[in-house]
mmCIF file with all atom_site columns, C-alpha atoms in Angstrom:
data_model
loop_
_atom_site.group_PDB
_atom_site.id
_atom_site.type_symbol
_atom_site.label_atom_id
_atom_site.label_alt_id
_atom_site.label_comp_id
_atom_site.label_asym_id
_atom_site.label_entity_id
_atom_site.label_seq_id
_atom_site.pdbx_PDB_ins_code
_atom_site.Cartn_x
_atom_site.Cartn_y
_atom_site.Cartn_z
_atom_site.occupancy
_atom_site.B_iso_or_equiv
_atom_site.pdbx_formal_charge
_atom_site.auth_seq_id
_atom_site.auth_comp_id
_atom_site.auth_asym_id
_atom_site.auth_atom_id
_atom_site.pdbx_PDB_model_num
ATOM 1  C CA . MET A 1 1  ? 107.879 81.747  72.024  1.00 0.00 ? 49  MET A CA 1
ATOM 2  C CA . SER A 1 2  ? 104.329 81.881  70.839  1.00 0.00 ? 50  SER A CA 1
ATOM 3  C CA . SER A 1 3  ? 102.951 84.304  68.336  1.00 0.00 ? 51  SER A CA 1
ATOM 4  C CA . ARG A 1 4  ? 100.844 86.094  70.941  1.00 0.00 ? 52  ARG A CA 1
ATOM 5  C CA . THR A 1 5  ? 101.026 89.848  71.087  1.00 0.00 ? 53  THR A CA 1
ATOM 6  C CA . PRO A 1 6  ? 101.826 91.572  74.394  1.00 0.00 ? 54  PRO A CA 1
ATOM 7  C CA . LYS A 1 7  ? 98.150  92.536  74.710  1.00 0.00 ? 55  LYS A CA 1
ATOM 8  C CA . GLU A 1 8  ? 97.090  88.926  74.186  1.00 0.00 ? 56  GLU A CA 1
ATOM 9  C CA . CYS A 1 9  ? 99.568  87.845  76.864  1.00 0.00 ? 57  CYS A CA 1
ATOM 10 C CA . VAL A 1 10 ? 98.178  90.379  79.328  1.00 0.00 ? 58  VAL A CA 1
ATOM 11 C CA . ASP A 1 11 ? 94.615  89.341  78.490  1.00 0.00 ? 59  ASP A CA 1
ATOM 12 C CA . LEU A 1 12 ? 95.515  85.704  79.095  1.00 0.00 ? 60  LEU A CA 1
ATOM 13 C CA . ALA A 1 13 ? 97.351  86.477  82.341  1.00 0.00 ? 61  ALA A CA 1
ATOM 14 C CA . VAL A 1 14 ? 94.243  88.158  83.770  1.00 0.00 ? 62  VAL A CA 1
ATOM 15 C CA . ASP A 1 15 ? 91.759  85.608  82.369  1.00 0.00 ? 63  ASP A CA 1
ATOM 16 C CA . GLU A 1 16 ? 90.431  83.775  85.412  1.00 0.00 ? 64  GLU A CA 1
ATOM 17 C CA . SER A 1 17 ? 88.941  81.047  83.202  1.00 0.00 ? 65  SER A CA 1
ATOM 18 C CA . ALA A 1 18 ? 92.386  80.146  81.803  1.00 0.00 ? 66  ALA A CA 1
ATOM 19 C CA . SER A 1 19 ? 94.506  77.472  83.457  1.00 0.00 ? 67  SER A CA 1
ATOM 20 C CA . LYS A 1 20 ? 97.203  78.420  85.931  1.00 0.00 ? 68  LYS A CA 1
ATOM 21 C CA . ASP A 1 21 ? 99.883  77.122  83.541  1.00 0.00 ? 69  ASP A CA 1
ATOM 22 C CA . ARG A 1 22 ? 98.616  79.157  80.595  1.00 0.00 ? 70  ARG A CA 1
ATOM 23 C CA . ARG A 1 23 ? 98.444  82.287  82.724  1.00 0.00 ? 71  ARG A CA 1
ATOM 24 C CA . GLU A 1 24 ? 101.971 81.774  84.060  1.00 0.00 ? 72  GLU A CA 1
ATOM 25 C CA . ASP A 1 25 ? 103.230 81.082  80.533  1.00 0.00 ? 73  ASP A CA 1
ATOM 26 C CA . ALA A 1 26 ? 101.708 84.373  79.374  1.00 0.00 ? 74  ALA A CA 1
ATOM 27 C CA . VAL A 1 27 ? 103.599 86.286  82.074  1.00 0.00 ? 75  VAL A CA 1
ATOM 28 C CA . GLN A 1 28 ? 106.786 84.412  81.140  1.00 0.00 ? 76  GLN A CA 1
ATOM 29 C CA . GLU A 1 29 ? 106.296 85.403  77.493  1.00 0.00 ? 77  GLU A CA 1
ATOM 30 C CA . LEU A 1 30 ? 106.119 89.047  78.548  1.00 0.00 ? 78  LEU A CA 1
ATOM 31 C CA . LYS A 1 31 ? 109.398 88.617  80.423  1.00 0.00 ? 79  LYS A CA 1
ATOM 32 C CA . THR A 1 32 ? 111.046 86.904  77.458  1.00 0.00 ? 80  THR A CA 1
ATOM 33 C CA . ALA A 1 33 ? 109.942 89.736  75.180  1.00 0.00 ? 81  ALA A CA 1
ATOM 34 C CA . ASN A 1 34 ? 111.148 92.387  77.675  1.00 0.00 ? 82  ASN A CA 1
ATOM 35 C CA . GLU A 1 35 ? 107.669 93.891  77.855  1.00 0.00 ? 83  GLU A CA 1
ATOM 36 C CA . CYS A 1 36 ? 108.490 95.891  80.986  1.00 0.00 ? 84  CYS A CA 1
ATOM 37 C CA . ASP A 1 37 ? 105.478 98.212  80.782  1.00 0.00 ? 85  ASP A CA 1
ATOM 38 C CA . GLU A 1 38 ? 103.046 95.308  80.438  1.00 0.00 ? 86  GLU A CA 1
ATOM 39 C CA . LEU A 1 39 ? 104.656 93.512  83.370  1.00 0.00 ? 87  LEU A CA 1
ATOM 40 C CA . GLU A 1 40 ? 104.420 96.691  85.425  1.00 0.00 ? 88  GLU A CA 1
ATOM 41 C CA . ASN A 1 41 ? 100.728 96.946  84.590  1.00 0.00 ? 89  ASN A CA 1
ATOM 42 C CA . LEU A 1 42 ? 100.190 93.396  85.854  1.00 0.00 ? 90  LEU A CA 1
ATOM 43 C CA . VAL A 1 43 ? 102.024 94.167  89.107  1.00 0.00 ? 91  VAL A CA 1
ATOM 44 C CA . ARG A 1 44 ? 99.784  97.205  89.662  1.00 0.00 ? 92  ARG A CA 1
ATOM 45 C CA . MET A 1 45 ? 96.485  95.325  89.037  1.00 0.00 ? 93  MET A CA 1
ATOM 46 C CA . ASP A 1 46 ? 94.746  95.117  92.400  1.00 0.00 ? 94  ASP A CA 1
ATOM 47 C CA . GLY A 1 47 ? 92.206  92.544  91.201  1.00 0.00 ? 95  GLY A CA 1
ATOM 48 C CA . LEU A 1 48 ? 94.816  90.155  89.820  1.00 0.00 ? 96  LEU A CA 1
ATOM 49 C CA . ASP A 1 49 ? 95.678  87.089  91.891  1.00 0.00 ? 97  ASP A CA 1
ATOM 50 C CA . ASP A 1 50 ? 98.807  87.749  93.957  1.00 0.00 ? 98  ASP A CA 1
ATOM 51 C CA . ARG A 1 51 ? 100.686 84.802  92.397  1.00 0.00 ? 99  ARG A CA 1
ATOM 52 C CA . TYR A 1 52 ? 100.615 86.487  88.974  1.00 0.00 ? 100 TYR A CA 1
ATOM 53 C CA . ARG A 1 53 ? 101.434 89.894  90.384  1.00 0.00 ? 101 ARG A CA 1
ATOM 54 C CA . GLU A 1 54 ? 104.457 88.377  92.151  1.00 0.00 ? 102 GLU A CA 1
ATOM 55 C CA . GLN A 1 55 ? 105.514 86.526  89.004  1.00 0.00 ? 103 GLN A CA 1
ATOM 56 C CA . ALA A 1 56 ? 105.299 89.741  86.989  1.00 0.00 ? 104 ALA A CA 1
ATOM 57 C CA . LEU A 1 57 ? 107.292 91.555  89.679  1.00 0.00 ? 105 LEU A CA 1
ATOM 58 C CA . ARG A 1 58 ? 110.049 88.914  89.603  1.00 0.00 ? 106 ARG A CA 1
ATOM 59 C CA . ALA A 1 59 ? 110.058 89.162  85.797  1.00 0.00 ? 107 ALA A CA 1
ATOM 60 C CA . LEU A 1 60 ? 111.000 92.842  86.121  1.00 0.00 ? 108 LEU A CA 1
ATOM 61 C CA . ALA A 1 61 ? 114.235 91.928  87.937  1.00 0.00 ? 109 ALA A CA 1
ATOM 62 C CA . THR A 1 62 ? 116.342 92.025  84.767  1.00 0.00 ? 110 THR A CA 1
ATOM 63 C CA . PRO A 1 63 ? 118.809 94.578  83.421  1.00 0.00 ? 111 PRO A CA 1
ATOM 64 C CA . GLN A 1 64 ? 116.300 95.421  80.686  1.00 0.00 ? 112 GLN A CA 1
ATOM 65 C CA . CYS A 1 65 ? 113.500 96.215  83.157  1.00 0.00 ? 113 CYS A CA 1
ATOM 66 C CA . ASP A 1 66 ? 115.404 97.532  86.174  1.00 0.00 ? 114 ASP A CA 1
ATOM 67 C CA . SER A 1 67 ? 114.296 101.117 85.538  1.00 0.00 ? 115 SER A CA 1
ATOM 68 C CA . THR A 1 68 ? 110.667 99.988  85.581  1.00 0.00 ? 116 THR A CA 1
ATOM 69 C CA . LEU A 1 69 ? 111.287 98.070  88.800  1.00 0.00 ? 117 LEU A CA 1
ATOM 70 C CA . ARG A 1 70 ? 112.923 101.178 90.300  1.00 0.00 ? 118 ARG A CA 1
ATOM 71 C CA . GLU A 1 71 ? 109.890 103.235 89.314  1.00 0.00 ? 119 GLU A CA 1
ATOM 72 C CA . LEU A 1 72 ? 107.600 100.770 91.092  1.00 0.00 ? 120 LEU A CA 1
ATOM 73 C CA . VAL A 1 73 ? 109.705 100.995 94.249  1.00 0.00 ? 121 VAL A CA 1
ATOM 74 C CA . GLU A 1 74 ? 110.008 104.778 94.234  1.00 0.00 ? 122 GLU A CA 1
ATOM 75 C CA . GLU A 1 75 ? 106.599 105.810 92.976  1.00 0.00 ? 123 GLU A CA 1
ATOM 76 C CA . GLY A 1 76 ? 104.310 102.930 94.011  1.00 0.00 ? 124 GLY A CA 1
ATOM 77 C CA . PRO A 1 77 ? 101.600 102.665 95.090  1.00 0.00 ? 125 PRO A CA 1
ATOM 78 C CA . LEU A 1 78 ? 101.959 98.985  95.914  1.00 0.00 ? 126 LEU A CA 1
ATOM 79 C CA . ASP A 1 79 ? 100.708 96.726  98.659  1.00 0.00 ? 127 ASP A CA 1
ATOM 80 C CA . GLU A 1 80 ? 103.248 96.536  101.476 1.00 0.00 ? 128 GLU A CA 1
ATOM 81 C CA . SER A 1 81 ? 104.329 92.956  100.680 1.00 0.00 ? 129 SER A CA 1
ATOM 82 C CA . LEU A 1 82 ? 104.781 93.767  96.983  1.00 0.00 ? 130 LEU A CA 1
ATOM 83 C CA . ARG A 1 83 ? 106.734 96.907  97.834  1.00 0.00 ? 131 ARG A CA 1
ATOM 84 C CA . GLU A 1 84 ? 109.046 94.935  100.134 1.00 0.00 ? 132 GLU A CA 1
ATOM 85 C CA . ASN A 1 85 ? 109.608 92.296  97.446  1.00 0.00 ? 133 ASN A CA 1
ATOM 86 C CA . ALA A 1 86 ? 110.177 94.960  94.790  1.00 0.00 ? 134 ALA A CA 1
ATOM 87 C CA . THR A 1 87 ? 112.716 96.727  97.010  1.00 0.00 ? 135 THR A CA 1
ATOM 88 C CA . GLU A 1 88 ? 114.596 93.478  97.614  1.00 0.00 ? 136 GLU A CA 1
ATOM 89 C CA . LEU A 1 89 ? 114.556 92.558  93.910  1.00 0.00 ? 137 LEU A CA 1
ATOM 90 C CA . LEU A 1 90 ? 115.850 96.005  92.967  1.00 0.00 ? 138 LEU A CA 1
ATOM 91 C CA . ARG A 1 91 ? 118.654 95.685  95.514  1.00 0.00 ? 139 ARG A CA 1
ATOM 92 C CA . GLU A 1 92 ? 119.625 92.314  93.994  1.00 0.00 ? 140 GLU A CA 1
ATOM 93 C CA . VAL A 1 93 ? 119.559 93.667  90.429  1.00 0.00 ? 141 VAL A CA 1
ATOM 94 C CA . GLU A 1 94 ? 121.722 96.636  91.414  1.00 0.00 ? 142 GLU A CA 1
ATOM 95 C CA . GLU A 1 95 ? 124.224 94.410  93.260  1.00 0.00 ? 143 GLU A CA 1
ATOM 96 C CA . ASN A 1 96 ? 124.500 92.084  90.266  1.00 0.00 ? 144 ASN A CA 1
ATOM 97 C CA . ALA A 1 97 ? 125.099 95.051  87.952  1.00 0.00 ? 145 ALA A CA 1
ATOM 98 C CA . GLU A 1 98 ? 128.194 96.117  89.862  1.00 0.00 ? 146 GLU A CA 1
#
């Protein structure tokens, strides 16, 4: 884990001049640190490349972030494809919790 703060990770994830690997690593760091709110913010960013929004969405599919994922599904607003993916991820998290 790097010494980046959650804000620095978000800034890097949205930095279009950064490499794909660095941006993906930043999202992964947020997942590792259970920064559910920051991941949710990335998912909701309309201007962010879909690959990073999807990665952030998948990162929310953990027991620590399931309530945030549920909030995204229930309260949106999300693009239709993101909403479908979020709904499926939430279903998987809930099934695994049983």
